[in-house]
Short mmCIF file of C-alpha atoms and ligand atoms in Angstrom, two decimals:
data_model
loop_
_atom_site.label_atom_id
_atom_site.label_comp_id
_atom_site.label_asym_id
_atom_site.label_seq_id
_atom_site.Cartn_x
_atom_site.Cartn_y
_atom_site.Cartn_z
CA UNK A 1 0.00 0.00 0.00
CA UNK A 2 1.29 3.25 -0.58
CA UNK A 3 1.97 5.58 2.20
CA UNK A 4 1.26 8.87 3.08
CA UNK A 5 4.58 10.01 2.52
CA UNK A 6 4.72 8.16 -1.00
CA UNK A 7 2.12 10.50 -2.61
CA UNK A 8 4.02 13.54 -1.90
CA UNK A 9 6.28 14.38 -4.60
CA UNK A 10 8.98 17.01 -5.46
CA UNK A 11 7.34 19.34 -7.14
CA UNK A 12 4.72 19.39 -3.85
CA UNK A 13 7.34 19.47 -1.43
CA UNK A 14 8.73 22.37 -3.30
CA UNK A 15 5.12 24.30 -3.16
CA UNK A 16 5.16 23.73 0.52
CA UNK A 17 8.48 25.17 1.11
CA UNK A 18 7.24 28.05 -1.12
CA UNK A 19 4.95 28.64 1.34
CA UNK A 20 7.47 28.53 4.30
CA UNK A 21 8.93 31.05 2.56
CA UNK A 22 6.60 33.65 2.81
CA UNK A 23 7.17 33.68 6.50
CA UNK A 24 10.53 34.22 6.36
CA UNK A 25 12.03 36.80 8.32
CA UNK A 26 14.85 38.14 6.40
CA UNK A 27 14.87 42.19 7.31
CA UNK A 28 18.59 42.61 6.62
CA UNK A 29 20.11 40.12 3.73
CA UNK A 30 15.45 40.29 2.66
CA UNK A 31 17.06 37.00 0.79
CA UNK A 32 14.03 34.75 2.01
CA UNK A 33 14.39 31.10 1.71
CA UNK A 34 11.65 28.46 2.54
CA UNK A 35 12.10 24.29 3.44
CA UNK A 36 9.58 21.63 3.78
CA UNK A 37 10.94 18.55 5.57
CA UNK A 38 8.90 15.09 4.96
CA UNK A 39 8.65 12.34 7.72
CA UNK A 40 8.00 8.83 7.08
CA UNK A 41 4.68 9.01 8.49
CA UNK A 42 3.74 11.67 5.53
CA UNK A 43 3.62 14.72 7.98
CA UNK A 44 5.17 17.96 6.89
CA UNK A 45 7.41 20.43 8.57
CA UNK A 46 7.69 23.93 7.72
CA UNK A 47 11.35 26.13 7.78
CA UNK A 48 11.96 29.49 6.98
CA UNK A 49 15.17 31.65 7.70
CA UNK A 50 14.94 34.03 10.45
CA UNK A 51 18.12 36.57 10.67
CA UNK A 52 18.96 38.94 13.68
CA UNK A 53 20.51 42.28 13.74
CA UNK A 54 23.33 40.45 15.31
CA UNK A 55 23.82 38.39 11.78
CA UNK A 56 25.07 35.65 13.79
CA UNK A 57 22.22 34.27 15.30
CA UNK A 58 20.90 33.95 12.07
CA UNK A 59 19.21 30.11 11.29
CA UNK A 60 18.82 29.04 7.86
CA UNK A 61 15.09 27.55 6.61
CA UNK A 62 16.35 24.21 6.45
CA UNK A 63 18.03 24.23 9.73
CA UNK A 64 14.72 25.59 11.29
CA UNK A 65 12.48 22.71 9.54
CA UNK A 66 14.99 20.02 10.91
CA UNK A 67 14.94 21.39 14.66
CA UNK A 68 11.64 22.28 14.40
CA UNK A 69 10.63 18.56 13.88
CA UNK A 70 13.23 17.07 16.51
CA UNK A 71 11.46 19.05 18.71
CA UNK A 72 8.20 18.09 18.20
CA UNK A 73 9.54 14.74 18.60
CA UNK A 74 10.50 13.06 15.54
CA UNK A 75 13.79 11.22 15.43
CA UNK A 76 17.17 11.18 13.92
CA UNK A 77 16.81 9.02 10.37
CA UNK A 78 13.00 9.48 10.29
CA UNK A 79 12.61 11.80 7.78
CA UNK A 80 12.12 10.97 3.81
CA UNK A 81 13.01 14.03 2.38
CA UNK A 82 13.38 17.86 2.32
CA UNK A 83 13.12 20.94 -0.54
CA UNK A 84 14.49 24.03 0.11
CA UNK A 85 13.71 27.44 -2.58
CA UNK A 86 14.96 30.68 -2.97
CA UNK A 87 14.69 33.33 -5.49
CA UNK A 88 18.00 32.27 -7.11
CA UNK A 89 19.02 32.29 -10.51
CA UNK A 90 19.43 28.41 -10.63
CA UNK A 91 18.08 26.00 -7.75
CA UNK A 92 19.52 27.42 -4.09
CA UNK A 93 22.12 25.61 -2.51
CA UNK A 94 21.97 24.94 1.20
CA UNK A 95 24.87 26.51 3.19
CA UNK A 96 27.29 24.04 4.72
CA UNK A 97 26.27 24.13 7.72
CA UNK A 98 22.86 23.15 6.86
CA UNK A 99 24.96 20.17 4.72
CA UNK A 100 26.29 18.79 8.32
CA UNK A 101 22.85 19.32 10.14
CA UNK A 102 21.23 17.25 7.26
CA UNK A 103 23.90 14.85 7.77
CA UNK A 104 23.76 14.37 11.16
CA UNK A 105 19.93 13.63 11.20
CA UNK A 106 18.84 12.43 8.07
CA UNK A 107 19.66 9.30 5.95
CA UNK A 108 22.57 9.81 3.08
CA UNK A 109 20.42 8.93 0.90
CA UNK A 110 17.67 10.64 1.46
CA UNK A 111 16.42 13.15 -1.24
CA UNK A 112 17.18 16.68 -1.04
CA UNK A 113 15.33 19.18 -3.46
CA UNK A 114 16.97 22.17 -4.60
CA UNK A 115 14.78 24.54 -6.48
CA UNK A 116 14.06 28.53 -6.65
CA UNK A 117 11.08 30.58 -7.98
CA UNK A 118 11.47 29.99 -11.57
CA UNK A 119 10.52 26.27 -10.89
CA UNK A 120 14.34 25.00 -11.92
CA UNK A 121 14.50 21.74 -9.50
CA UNK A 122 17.55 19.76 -9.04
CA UNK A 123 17.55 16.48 -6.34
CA UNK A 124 20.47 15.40 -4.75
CA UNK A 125 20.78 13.55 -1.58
CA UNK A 126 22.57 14.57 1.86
CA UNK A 127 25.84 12.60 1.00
CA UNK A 128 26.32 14.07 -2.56
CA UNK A 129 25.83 17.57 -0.33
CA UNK A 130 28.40 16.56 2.00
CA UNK A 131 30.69 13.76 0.70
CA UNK A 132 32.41 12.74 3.73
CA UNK A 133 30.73 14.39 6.34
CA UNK A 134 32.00 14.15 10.07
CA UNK A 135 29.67 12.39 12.08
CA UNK A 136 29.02 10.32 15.05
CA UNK A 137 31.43 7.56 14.38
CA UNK A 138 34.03 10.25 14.52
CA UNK A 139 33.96 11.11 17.56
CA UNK A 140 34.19 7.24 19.39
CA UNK A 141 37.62 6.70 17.49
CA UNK A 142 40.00 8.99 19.73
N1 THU B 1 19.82 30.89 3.73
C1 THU B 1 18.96 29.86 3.96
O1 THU B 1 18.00 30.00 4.75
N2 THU B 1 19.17 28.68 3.31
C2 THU B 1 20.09 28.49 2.35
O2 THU B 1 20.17 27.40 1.78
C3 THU B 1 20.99 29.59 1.97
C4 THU B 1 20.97 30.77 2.88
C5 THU B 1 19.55 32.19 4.38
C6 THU B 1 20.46 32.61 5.49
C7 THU B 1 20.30 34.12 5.46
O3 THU B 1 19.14 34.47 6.22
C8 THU B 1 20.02 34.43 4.01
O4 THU B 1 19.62 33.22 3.41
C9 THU B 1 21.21 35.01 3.26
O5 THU B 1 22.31 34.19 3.40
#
């Protein structure tokens, strides 16, 4: 039987982080990006950036979909995949720190959809993002 999660596609993913994008809060770079995150169980969860006037602090839309669902309680490796869009000239490119959060909870396998307003859409996966990507395993070897 197909799932819940099966009958989402890419180019619906990429709608839904279209609208996560239109919450954005992007005052000083007003570059607004949006990310839709898919869990196994079908549900989706919404990212936008949100900057501060101390730059720094600054969290990146896929960064806020990812937390966002490990706090509302979905685990590490649960999640099928995730778009991310920005009104680039060719499909935006998470940063890479966004790379090693995607890495750290999400499958390398697992889909990643890069697309922008145009409707260019590329899909890689989180270990094409991030070939060799420290991780857990890492740290237990010292
Ligand atoms: N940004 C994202 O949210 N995701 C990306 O993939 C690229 C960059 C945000 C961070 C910052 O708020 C703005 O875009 C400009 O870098």
């Amino acid at each position: 039987m197909m799932s819940n999660k099966d009958r989402i596609d890419a180019a619906e993913l990429v709608r839904h982080a279209k609208a996560a994008r239109e919450r954005a809060y992007a005052p000083y770079s007003r570059f607004r990006v949006g990310s839709a995150l898919l869990d196994e169980q079908g549900n989706i969860h919404y990212g936008c950036n949100v900057e501060n006037a101390a730059y720094g602090p600054t969290n990146c839309a896929e960064r806020t979909a990812l937390f966002r669902a490990i706090a509302d309680g979905h685990k590490k490796g649960s999640f099928a995949a995730i778009a991310v869009v920005g009104d680039t000239d060719g499909p935006v490119s998470p940063c890479g720190v966004c790379r090693q959060v995607m890495a750290e909870l999400c499958a390398p396998d697992m889909p990643v959809y890069m697309a922008n307003l145009k409707g260019d859409l590329v899909e890689t996966t989180v270990s094409k993002l991030l070939p060799g990507a420290f991780g857990p395993g890492d740290l237990a070897s010292s």
